[in-house]
Amino acid sequence: MQIIEKVTLFSAKRDYFLFVGLMLTLLSFSFSYEYYKYKQLTKFDSQLSDVTVVKAYNKTKLTKNGKIKSYKILKLRSDDGFVFYTTAKKNLHNLQNKRLHVELWAGNISFKEYLKGFFAFSKILKIYKKPTFKQKTASFIDAQHASSEIAKLYKALFLALPLPTSIQTQFSNLGISHLIAISGFHLGVLATLLFFLFKYPYKFLQNRYFPYRSYKRDSFFFISLVLLGYLLFLGSPPSLLRAYVMLVVGFVLYDRGMQIISMQTLLLTVLLILALFPKLLLSIGFWLSVSGVFYIFLFLLHCKECSKLTQFLLLPFWVYLMMLPFSMAIFGNFSLYHPLSILWTTLFTLFYPLAIALHVMGLGNLLDAPLSYLLHVNAHALQHTLAKVYLIAEIVLSLAAVFSKKALYALLGYTLLLFVYFIYNVA
């Protein structure tokens, strides 16, 4: 039986350069629009804006007079698309996710600061009393848990709300912070869950009323529509946005008989996202998400002759080793529990949909016991930030590994040495 070979996305260099040229043109228009919004923001001394409170936490500092001053730091996302930090009175409580009408003084900020996020003094003119759907959902989750820490954990998992620093550090020590930050991994689990929920009712109706319709296209349309709504509901986190665009691009390529698992697909997705959302160029979360997919593709491209079972068993170990230098360079936390994240990641594919179902039924507290253990276990973590030169070395080896098997083995050996180094130091 002859197997039809899938065609590549760019069959000639001319196609590749045309695509890159198109993306650069689109990127220039996107940057021009962002620059226009930047000039509008800084045109006058102050601006009025409706904002959403993304994060709120208390902070103290020592004044020149030797007194301790307490105040609140707010991370706000404007309806106009920019993100900024400001201060507020300490006696303002429960501002998380609330809608505010503020006057802000952006000052003399640069365009780069505007894109990345900046600090601005502001004055809260109005706190909208009507709760948003996100606030109602957060309250629904709170009501199911006796522990506020576990409730915050689930709100981060389902609503992409920021975690307190203490919980972030604990999960970073355990090597599972990627499971709490909503990303493409979560989107993949949700897409699979939606696929099976849609499949059987659709097949039943299709056999009786519309056998002429394409099941694959209709199921993709349904799944992508639901996930788009969820993406917008969460405020389009960078890693989730990358995953969603890649899902759409992947299906379009699959539907046309083109290769999906290729570096060309990843390149297309990254360039398309950056062309449409140039602010992500400065987002660490976005580039971590891209790196994760890059290493998955690198493994599958070099191990395509391996059996599906072998790929399934080895892939988690590979991704863990490849992403370890990134984790240590950015977060700098490691413990003997850290390698167990390979197991927790595998089990999470079962935990995540189960947790969703239990919360929908109002029984979210049934899984509180194991989460409480993870929150309070003493990880005896090592605090060691990996120097950037070692991370750059991995990136260089990774890019070379796309074209060379020898570079792939060198990359594997290099990350194994770093892993042994961290184990030795923490033990």
Coordinates of C-alpha atoms in Angstrom, one line a residue:
M1 CA 0.0 0.0 0.0
Q2 CA 1.5 3.3 -1.1
I3 CA 1.5 6.1 1.6
I4 CA 0.8 9.6 0.4
E5 CA 3.5 11.9 1.7
K6 CA 2.5 15.2 3.2
V7 CA 3.8 18.3 1.4
T8 CA 6.0 20.9 3.2
L9 CA 4.7 24.4 3.8
F10 CA 7.3 26.2 1.8
S11 CA 8.3 24.2 -1.2
A12 CA 10.8 26.8 -2.5
K13 CA 13.0 29.6 -0.9
R14 CA 10.9 32.1 -2.8
D15 CA 7.8 31.1 -0.9
Y16 CA 9.6 31.4 2.4
F17 CA 11.0 34.9 1.7
L18 CA 7.5 36.0 0.5
F19 CA 5.9 34.9 3.7
V20 CA 8.6 36.5 5.9
G21 CA 8.2 39.7 3.9
L22 CA 4.4 39.6 4.4
M23 CA 4.8 39.1 8.1
L24 CA 7.4 41.9 8.4
T25 CA 5.0 44.2 6.6
L26 CA 2.1 43.2 8.9
L27 CA 4.4 43.7 11.9
S28 CA 5.3 47.2 10.8
F29 CA 1.6 48.1 10.6
S30 CA 1.0 46.6 14.1
F31 CA 4.0 48.5 15.6
S32 CA 2.7 51.7 13.9
Y33 CA -0.7 51.2 15.5
E34 CA 0.8 50.6 18.9
Y35 CA 3.0 53.6 18.5
Y36 CA -0.1 55.7 17.7
K37 CA -1.7 54.5 20.9
Y38 CA 1.5 55.3 22.8
K39 CA 1.5 58.8 21.5
Q40 CA -2.2 59.2 22.4
L41 CA -1.5 58.1 25.9
T42 CA 1.4 60.5 26.4
K43 CA -0.2 63.4 24.5
F44 CA -1.6 65.0 27.6
D45 CA -0.4 65.2 31.2
S46 CA -3.2 62.7 32.3
Q47 CA -5.6 60.3 30.7
L48 CA -8.9 58.7 31.8
S49 CA -9.2 55.0 31.4
D50 CA -11.3 52.0 32.4
V51 CA -9.1 49.2 33.7
T52 CA -9.3 45.8 35.2
V53 CA -7.2 44.9 38.3
V54 CA -5.0 42.0 37.3
K55 CA -3.1 41.8 40.6
A56 CA -3.1 43.6 44.0
Y57 CA -0.7 43.1 46.8
N58 CA 0.6 45.1 49.8
K59 CA 4.1 46.5 50.1
T60 CA 6.1 48.4 52.7
K61 CA 9.1 50.7 52.5
L62 CA 11.2 52.8 54.8
T63 CA 10.8 56.6 54.3
K64 CA 13.5 59.2 54.6
N65 CA 12.2 60.0 58.1
G66 CA 12.8 56.4 59.2
K67 CA 9.1 55.6 59.3
I68 CA 7.6 52.5 57.7
K69 CA 5.0 53.3 55.0
S70 CA 2.5 50.7 53.8
Y71 CA 0.7 50.9 50.5
K72 CA -0.9 48.7 47.9
I73 CA 0.6 47.9 44.4
L74 CA -1.9 47.3 41.6
K75 CA -1.3 45.8 38.2
L76 CA -3.9 47.1 35.9
R77 CA -4.9 46.3 32.3
S78 CA -6.5 49.1 30.4
D79 CA -9.4 48.5 28.0
D80 CA -7.0 50.2 25.4
G81 CA -4.7 47.2 25.7
F82 CA -1.7 48.5 27.8
V83 CA -0.7 47.2 31.2
F84 CA 0.7 49.4 34.0
Y85 CA 1.5 49.4 37.7
T86 CA 0.3 52.0 40.2
T87 CA -0.1 52.5 43.9
A88 CA -3.3 52.8 45.9
K89 CA -4.4 53.2 49.5
K90 CA -3.8 50.2 51.8
N91 CA -7.3 50.3 53.1
L92 CA -8.8 49.4 49.7
H93 CA -9.6 45.7 49.9
N94 CA -10.8 42.9 47.6
L95 CA -9.8 44.8 44.4
Q96 CA -8.7 41.6 42.5
N97 CA -10.5 41.4 39.1
K98 CA -12.6 44.5 39.8
R99 CA -13.3 47.2 37.2
L100 CA -12.0 50.7 37.9
H101 CA -12.3 54.1 36.3
V102 CA -9.0 55.9 36.9
E103 CA -7.0 59.0 35.9
L104 CA -3.4 58.2 35.3
W105 CA -0.3 60.2 34.7
A106 CA 2.0 58.2 32.4
G107 CA 4.8 60.7 32.5
N108 CA 7.8 60.6 30.2
I109 CA 7.7 56.8 29.4
S110 CA 9.5 55.3 26.5
F111 CA 7.8 53.3 23.7
K112 CA 9.6 50.1 25.0
E113 CA 8.2 50.8 28.5
Y114 CA 4.7 51.2 27.0
L115 CA 5.0 47.8 25.3
K116 CA 6.5 46.0 28.3
G117 CA 4.4 47.6 31.0
F118 CA 5.2 50.7 33.0
F119 CA 4.6 52.4 36.4
A120 CA 2.3 55.4 36.5
F121 CA 0.7 57.4 39.3
S122 CA -3.0 57.3 39.2
K123 CA -6.2 58.2 41.0
I124 CA -9.2 55.9 41.4
L125 CA -12.3 57.9 40.4
K126 CA -14.7 55.0 40.5
I127 CA -15.0 51.4 41.5
Y128 CA -17.6 49.6 39.5
K129 CA -19.9 47.7 41.9
K130 CA -21.4 45.3 39.4
P131 CA -19.4 42.0 39.6
T132 CA -18.0 40.7 36.4
F133 CA -18.5 37.1 35.3
K134 CA -14.9 36.3 36.2
Q135 CA -15.5 37.6 39.7
K136 CA -18.6 35.5 40.0
T137 CA -16.7 32.5 38.9
A138 CA -13.9 33.2 41.4
S139 CA -16.5 33.5 44.2
F140 CA -18.0 30.2 43.1
I141 CA -14.6 28.5 43.4
D142 CA -13.9 30.2 46.8
A143 CA -17.1 28.8 48.2
Q144 CA -16.0 25.2 47.5
H145 CA -12.7 25.4 49.5
A146 CA -12.0 25.9 53.2
S147 CA -8.4 26.8 52.5
S148 CA -7.9 30.2 50.8
E149 CA -4.5 28.9 49.4
I150 CA -6.1 26.0 47.6
A151 CA -8.9 28.3 46.3
K152 CA -6.2 30.7 44.9
L153 CA -4.5 27.7 43.3
Y154 CA -7.7 26.7 41.4
K155 CA -8.4 30.3 40.4
A156 CA -4.9 30.5 38.9
L157 CA -5.6 27.2 37.1
F158 CA -9.0 28.0 35.8
L159 CA -9.1 31.8 35.6
A160 CA -5.4 32.7 35.0
L161 CA -5.3 34.8 38.2
P162 CA -1.8 35.5 39.7
L163 CA -0.7 33.4 42.6
P164 CA 0.9 34.8 45.8
T165 CA 4.7 34.8 45.7
S166 CA 4.9 32.1 48.5
I167 CA 2.8 29.6 46.4
Q168 CA 4.7 30.5 43.2
T169 CA 8.0 29.8 45.0
Q170 CA 6.8 26.5 46.4
F171 CA 5.6 25.2 43.1
S172 CA 8.8 26.4 41.4
N173 CA 10.8 24.4 44.0
L174 CA 8.8 21.3 43.1
G175 CA 9.3 21.9 39.4
I176 CA 5.5 22.2 38.6
S177 CA 4.9 25.9 38.2
H178 CA 4.2 25.2 34.5
L179 CA 1.2 23.2 35.5
I180 CA -0.4 26.1 37.3
A181 CA 0.3 28.8 34.7
I182 CA -2.3 28.2 32.0
S183 CA -0.5 27.3 28.7
G184 CA -0.8 25.2 25.6
F185 CA -0.6 22.1 27.7
H186 CA -3.9 23.0 29.4
L187 CA -5.4 24.0 26.0
G188 CA -4.5 20.6 24.6
V189 CA -6.2 18.8 27.5
L190 CA -9.3 21.0 27.1
A191 CA -9.3 20.4 23.3
T192 CA -9.2 16.6 23.9
L193 CA -12.0 16.8 26.4
L194 CA -14.2 18.9 24.1
F195 CA -13.5 16.5 21.2
F196 CA -14.9 13.5 23.1
L197 CA -17.8 15.5 24.4
F198 CA -18.7 16.6 20.9
K199 CA -17.9 13.4 19.0
Y200 CA -20.8 11.0 20.0
P201 CA -23.7 13.5 19.9
Y202 CA -22.5 14.8 16.6
K203 CA -22.0 11.3 15.1
F204 CA -25.6 10.4 16.2
L205 CA -27.1 13.4 14.5
Q206 CA -24.8 13.2 11.5
N207 CA -25.8 9.7 10.6
R208 CA -29.5 10.7 10.6
Y209 CA -29.7 14.3 9.4
F210 CA -26.5 15.5 7.6
P211 CA -24.2 12.6 6.5
Y212 CA -22.7 14.9 3.9
R213 CA -21.0 17.2 6.4
S214 CA -17.3 16.8 7.4
Y215 CA -17.1 15.6 11.0
K216 CA -13.4 16.8 11.3
R217 CA -14.2 20.3 10.1
D218 CA -17.3 20.7 12.2
S219 CA -15.6 19.4 15.4
F220 CA -12.7 21.7 14.8
F221 CA -15.0 24.7 14.4
F222 CA -16.9 23.8 17.6
I223 CA -13.7 23.3 19.6
S224 CA -11.9 26.4 18.3
L225 CA -15.0 28.5 19.0
V226 CA -15.3 27.3 22.6
L227 CA -11.5 27.7 23.2
L228 CA -11.6 31.2 21.6
G229 CA -14.3 32.2 24.1
Y230 CA -12.2 30.9 26.9
L231 CA -9.1 32.7 25.6
L232 CA -10.9 36.0 25.5
F233 CA -12.5 35.4 28.9
L234 CA -9.0 34.9 30.4
G235 CA -7.6 38.1 28.8
S236 CA -5.5 36.2 26.2
P237 CA -2.5 35.1 28.2
P238 CA 0.6 34.9 25.9
S239 CA 1.2 31.2 26.2
L240 CA -2.4 30.4 25.7
L241 CA -2.6 32.7 22.7
R242 CA 0.4 31.0 21.1
A243 CA -1.2 27.6 21.6
Y244 CA -4.6 28.7 20.2
V245 CA -3.0 30.2 17.0
M246 CA -0.9 27.1 16.6
L247 CA -4.1 25.0 16.9
V248 CA -5.8 26.9 14.2
V249 CA -2.7 26.9 11.9
G250 CA -2.1 23.2 12.6
F251 CA -5.7 22.3 11.5
V252 CA -5.5 24.4 8.4
L253 CA -2.3 22.7 7.4
Y254 CA -3.7 19.2 8.3
D255 CA -6.9 19.9 6.3
R256 CA -4.7 20.6 3.2
G257 CA -2.5 17.6 3.6
M258 CA 0.6 19.6 4.8
Q259 CA 3.1 18.7 7.5
I260 CA 2.2 19.8 11.0
I261 CA 5.2 18.6 13.0
S262 CA 7.8 20.8 11.5
M263 CA 9.9 23.8 12.4
Q264 CA 8.2 25.7 9.5
T265 CA 4.9 25.4 11.2
L266 CA 6.3 26.7 14.5
L267 CA 8.1 29.6 12.6
L268 CA 4.8 30.4 10.8
T269 CA 2.9 30.5 14.0
V270 CA 5.5 32.7 15.9
L271 CA 5.8 35.2 13.1
L272 CA 2.0 35.4 12.7
I273 CA 1.5 36.0 16.4
L274 CA 4.2 38.6 16.6
A275 CA 3.0 40.4 13.5
L276 CA -0.5 40.6 15.1
F277 CA 0.5 41.1 18.7
P278 CA 4.0 42.8 18.8
K279 CA 3.9 43.3 22.5
L280 CA 4.5 39.6 22.9
L281 CA 8.0 40.2 21.6
L282 CA 8.9 41.3 25.2
S283 CA 6.9 38.5 27.0
I284 CA 8.9 35.9 28.8
G285 CA 5.8 33.7 29.1
F286 CA 5.4 33.7 25.3
W287 CA 9.0 32.7 24.6
L288 CA 8.9 30.0 27.3
S289 CA 5.8 28.6 25.6
V290 CA 7.5 28.7 22.2
S291 CA 10.6 27.0 23.6
G292 CA 8.5 24.1 25.0
V293 CA 6.9 23.5 21.6
F294 CA 10.3 23.8 19.9
Y295 CA 11.8 21.0 22.0
I296 CA 8.7 18.8 21.5
F297 CA 9.1 19.2 17.7
L298 CA 12.8 18.7 17.9
F299 CA 12.3 15.4 19.6
L300 CA 9.6 14.2 17.3
L301 CA 11.6 15.1 14.2
H302 CA 14.7 13.2 15.3
C303 CA 12.7 10.3 16.8
K304 CA 10.0 9.9 14.1
E305 CA 11.2 6.3 13.5
C306 CA 10.5 5.3 17.2
S307 CA 7.3 3.6 18.1
K308 CA 4.4 5.7 19.6
L309 CA 4.9 4.0 22.9
T310 CA 8.6 4.9 23.0
Q311 CA 7.8 8.5 22.1
F312 CA 5.2 8.7 24.8
L313 CA 7.6 7.4 27.5
L314 CA 10.6 9.4 26.5
L315 CA 9.1 12.8 25.6
P316 CA 8.4 13.9 29.2
F317 CA 12.0 13.2 30.2
W318 CA 13.3 15.0 27.1
V319 CA 11.2 18.2 27.7
Y320 CA 12.1 18.3 31.3
L321 CA 15.8 18.2 30.6
M322 CA 15.6 20.7 27.8
M323 CA 13.5 23.2 29.8
L324 CA 15.5 22.8 33.0
P325 CA 18.2 25.5 32.1
F326 CA 15.4 27.9 31.3
S327 CA 13.7 27.3 34.6
M328 CA 17.0 27.7 36.5
A329 CA 18.0 30.8 34.6
I330 CA 14.6 32.5 35.3
F331 CA 13.4 31.1 38.6
G332 CA 16.5 29.7 40.1
N333 CA 14.8 27.1 42.3
F334 CA 15.7 23.4 42.5
S335 CA 15.1 20.5 44.9
L336 CA 15.2 16.7 45.0
Y337 CA 11.4 16.8 44.3
H338 CA 12.1 18.7 41.0
P339 CA 12.6 15.7 38.8
L340 CA 9.2 14.3 40.0
S341 CA 7.6 17.0 37.9
I342 CA 7.8 14.4 35.0
L343 CA 5.4 12.2 36.9
W344 CA 3.2 15.1 38.1
T345 CA 2.9 16.4 34.5
T346 CA 1.7 13.0 33.3
L347 CA -0.8 12.7 36.1
F348 CA -2.0 16.2 35.5
T349 CA -3.7 15.1 32.3
L350 CA -6.1 13.2 34.5
F351 CA -6.3 15.7 37.3
Y352 CA -7.2 18.7 35.2
P353 CA -10.4 17.5 33.6
L354 CA -11.4 15.8 36.8
A355 CA -10.9 19.0 38.8
I356 CA -13.0 20.9 36.2
A357 CA -15.9 18.3 36.4
L358 CA -15.8 18.4 40.2
H359 CA -16.0 22.2 40.4
V360 CA -18.8 22.3 37.9
M361 CA -20.7 19.9 40.2
G362 CA -19.8 22.0 43.3
L363 CA -17.5 19.2 44.7
G364 CA -14.1 20.9 44.1
N365 CA -12.9 20.3 47.7
L366 CA -12.6 16.5 47.1
L367 CA -9.1 16.9 45.7
D368 CA -7.9 19.4 48.4
A369 CA -5.9 16.9 50.4
P370 CA -3.1 16.1 47.8
L371 CA -2.9 19.8 46.9
S372 CA -2.5 20.7 50.6
Y373 CA 0.4 18.3 50.8
L374 CA 2.1 19.9 47.8
L375 CA 1.6 23.3 49.3
H376 CA 3.2 22.5 52.6
V377 CA 5.8 19.9 51.9
N378 CA 9.4 21.0 52.8
A379 CA 11.2 20.8 49.5
H380 CA 14.7 21.8 50.9
A381 CA 15.2 23.8 47.7
L382 CA 18.5 25.1 46.3
Q383 CA 18.5 28.8 45.3
H384 CA 20.8 29.0 42.3
T385 CA 20.3 31.2 39.3
L386 CA 21.9 29.8 36.2
A387 CA 24.2 32.3 34.5
K388 CA 22.9 33.5 31.1
V389 CA 26.0 32.3 29.3
Y390 CA 24.9 28.6 30.0
L391 CA 21.4 29.3 28.7
I392 CA 22.8 30.9 25.6
A393 CA 25.0 27.8 25.0
E394 CA 21.9 25.6 25.2
I395 CA 20.0 27.8 22.7
V396 CA 23.0 27.7 20.3
L397 CA 23.1 23.9 20.6
S398 CA 19.4 23.6 20.2
L399 CA 19.3 25.6 16.9
A400 CA 22.2 23.5 15.6
A401 CA 20.3 20.3 16.6
V402 CA 17.6 21.1 14.1
F403 CA 20.1 20.3 11.3
S404 CA 22.6 18.0 13.0
K405 CA 22.2 14.7 14.9
K406 CA 25.6 15.2 16.5
A407 CA 24.5 18.6 17.9
L408 CA 21.4 16.8 19.2
Y409 CA 23.5 14.4 21.2
A410 CA 25.7 17.3 22.4
L411 CA 22.6 19.1 23.6
L412 CA 21.4 16.0 25.4
G413 CA 24.8 15.5 27.1
Y414 CA 25.0 19.2 28.0
T415 CA 21.6 19.3 29.7
L416 CA 22.3 16.0 31.5
L417 CA 25.5 17.5 32.9
L418 CA 23.5 20.5 34.2
F419 CA 20.9 18.2 35.8
V420 CA 23.7 16.2 37.5
Y421 CA 25.3 19.4 38.7
F422 CA 22.0 20.6 40.3
I423 CA 21.3 17.2 41.9
Y424 CA 24.8 17.1 43.4
N425 CA 24.5 20.6 44.8
V426 CA 21.1 20.1 46.4
A427 CA 22.0 16.7 47.8

